[in-house]
Coordinates of C-alpha atoms in Angstrom, one line a residue:
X1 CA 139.1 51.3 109.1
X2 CA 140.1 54.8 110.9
X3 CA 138.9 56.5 107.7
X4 CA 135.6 54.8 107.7
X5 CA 134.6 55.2 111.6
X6 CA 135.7 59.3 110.8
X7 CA 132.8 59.2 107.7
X8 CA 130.3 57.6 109.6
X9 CA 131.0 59.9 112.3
X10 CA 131.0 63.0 110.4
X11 CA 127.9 61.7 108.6
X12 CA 126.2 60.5 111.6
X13 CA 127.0 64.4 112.8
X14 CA 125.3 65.9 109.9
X15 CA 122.2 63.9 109.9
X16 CA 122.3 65.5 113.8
X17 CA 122.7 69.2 112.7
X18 CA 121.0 69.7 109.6
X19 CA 117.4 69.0 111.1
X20 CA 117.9 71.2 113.5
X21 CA 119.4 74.1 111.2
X22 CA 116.4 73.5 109.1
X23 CA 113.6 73.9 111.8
X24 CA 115.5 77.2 113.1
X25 CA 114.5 78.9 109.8
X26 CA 110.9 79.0 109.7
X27 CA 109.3 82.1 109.2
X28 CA 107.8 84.3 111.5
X29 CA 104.2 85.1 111.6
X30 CA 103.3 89.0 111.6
X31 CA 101.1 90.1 114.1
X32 CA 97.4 90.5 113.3
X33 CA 94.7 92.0 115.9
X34 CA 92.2 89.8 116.9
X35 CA 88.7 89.0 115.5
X36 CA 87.0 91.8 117.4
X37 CA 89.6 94.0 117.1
X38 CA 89.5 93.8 113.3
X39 CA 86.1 94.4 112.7
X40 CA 86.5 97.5 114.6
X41 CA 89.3 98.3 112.5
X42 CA 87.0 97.6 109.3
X43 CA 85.1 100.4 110.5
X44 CA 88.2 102.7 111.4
X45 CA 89.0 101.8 107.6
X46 CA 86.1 102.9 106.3
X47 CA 85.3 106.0 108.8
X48 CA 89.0 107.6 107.6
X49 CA 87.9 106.5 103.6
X50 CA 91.7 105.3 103.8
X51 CA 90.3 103.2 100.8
X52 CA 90.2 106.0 99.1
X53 CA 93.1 107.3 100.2
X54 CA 94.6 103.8 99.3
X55 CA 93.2 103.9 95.6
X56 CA 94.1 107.6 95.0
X57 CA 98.1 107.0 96.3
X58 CA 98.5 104.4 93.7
X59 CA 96.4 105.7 90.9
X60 CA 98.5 108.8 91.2
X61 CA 101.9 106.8 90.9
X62 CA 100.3 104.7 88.5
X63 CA 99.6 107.8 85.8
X64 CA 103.1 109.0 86.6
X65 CA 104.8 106.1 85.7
X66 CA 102.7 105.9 82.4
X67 CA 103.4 109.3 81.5
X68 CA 107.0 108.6 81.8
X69 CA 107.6 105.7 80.2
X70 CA 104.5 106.4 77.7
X71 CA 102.4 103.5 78.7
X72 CA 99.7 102.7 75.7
X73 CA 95.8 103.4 76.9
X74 CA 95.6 99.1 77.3
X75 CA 98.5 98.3 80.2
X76 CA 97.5 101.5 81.9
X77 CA 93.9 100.6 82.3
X78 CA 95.3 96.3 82.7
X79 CA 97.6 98.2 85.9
X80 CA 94.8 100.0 86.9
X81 CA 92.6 97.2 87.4
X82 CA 95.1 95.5 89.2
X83 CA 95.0 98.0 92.2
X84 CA 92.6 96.1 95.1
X85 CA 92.8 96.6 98.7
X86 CA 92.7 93.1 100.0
X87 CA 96.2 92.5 98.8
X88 CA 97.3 95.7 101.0
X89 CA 94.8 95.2 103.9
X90 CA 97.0 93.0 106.1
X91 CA 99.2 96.1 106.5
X92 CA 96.9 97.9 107.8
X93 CA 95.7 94.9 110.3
X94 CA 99.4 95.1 111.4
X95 CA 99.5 98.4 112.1
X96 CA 96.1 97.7 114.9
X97 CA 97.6 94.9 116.1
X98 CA 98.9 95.8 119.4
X99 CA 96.1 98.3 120.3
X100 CA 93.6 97.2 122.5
X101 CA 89.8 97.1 122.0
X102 CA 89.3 100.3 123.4
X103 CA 92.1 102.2 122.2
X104 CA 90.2 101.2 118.9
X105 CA 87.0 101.9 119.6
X106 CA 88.2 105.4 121.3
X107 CA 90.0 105.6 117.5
X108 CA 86.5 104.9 116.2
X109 CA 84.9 107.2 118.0
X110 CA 87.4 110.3 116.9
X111 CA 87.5 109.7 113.2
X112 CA 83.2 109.1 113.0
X113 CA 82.9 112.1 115.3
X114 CA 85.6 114.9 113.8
X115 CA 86.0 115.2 109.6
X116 CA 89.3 116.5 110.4
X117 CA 90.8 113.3 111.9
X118 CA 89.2 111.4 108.5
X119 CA 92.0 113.6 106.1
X120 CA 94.7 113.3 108.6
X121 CA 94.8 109.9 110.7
X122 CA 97.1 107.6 112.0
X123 CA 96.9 105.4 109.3
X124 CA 98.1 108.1 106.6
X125 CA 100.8 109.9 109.0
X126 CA 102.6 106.5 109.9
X127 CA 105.5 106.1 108.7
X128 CA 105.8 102.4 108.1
X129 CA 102.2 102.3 106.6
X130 CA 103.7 104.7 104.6
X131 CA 106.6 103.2 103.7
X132 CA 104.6 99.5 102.8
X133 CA 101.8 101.8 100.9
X134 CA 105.1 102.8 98.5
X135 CA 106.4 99.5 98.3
X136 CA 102.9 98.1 97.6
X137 CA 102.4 100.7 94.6
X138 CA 105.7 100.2 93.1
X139 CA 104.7 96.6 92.9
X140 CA 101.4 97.3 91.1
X141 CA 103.2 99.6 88.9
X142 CA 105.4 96.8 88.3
X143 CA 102.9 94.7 87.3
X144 CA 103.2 92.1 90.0
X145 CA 99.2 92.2 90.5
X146 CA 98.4 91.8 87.0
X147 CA 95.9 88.3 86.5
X148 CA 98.1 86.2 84.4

């Protein structure tokens, strides 16, 4: 009877804990700017061409991974096709998310105004854009973006 109550108990004690263990693990949402705040980063986008910029980086690691491993004419041009911006774009909304409107708009402003800021911007000298912008064309390279 002793060894019973003890099982119930210890039972009765996991049916408590586990719940709670479970809900503790949820993710975590990554910051995004607001809905203002992106469309203004839309037009940072496009007034630095980091699209471009964007396309170029990985078009560049794509042709030196096919040159190395001597990728046929067909999966170089089926990787290359993979390569699209949306899949990376939340990155980049990341990276805006804790400016404010007119930090943004003063951003704007800068890189619409001066061609130099266009080349070099805070989008291509940050470090962890950088870093995701790597990881993000090792993944195409990969193949992880192909259409199955």
């Amino acid at each position: 009877m002793k060894n019973l109550k003890k099982h119930a108990f210890l039972v009765l004690a996991l049916f408590v804990f586990i719940p709670s263990v479970c809900i503790s693990q949820t993710s975590v949402s990554v910051p995004m700017p607001t809905q203002q705040n992106t469309i203004i980063v839309n037009k940072i986008i496009d007034a630095t061409n980091y699209k471009t910029y964007f396309v170029d980086y990985c078009l560049t690691k794509i042709n030196e991974t096919s040159f190395k491993e001597k990728w046929n004419e067909q999966k170089t041009k089926e990787i290359t096709e993979s390569i699209n911006f949306k899949n990376f774009r939340d990155a980049v909304y990341n990276m805006f998310a804790f400016y404010n409107e007119v930090d943004l708009e003063t951003l704007l402003k800068a890189y619409e105004k001066d061609p130099v800021y266009q080349t070099t911007n805070v989008m291509t000298t940050n470090k962890v854009l950088l870093n995701n912008l790597d990881i993000y064309a090792k993944d195409i390279v990969a193949g992880k973006y192909l259409a199955k």
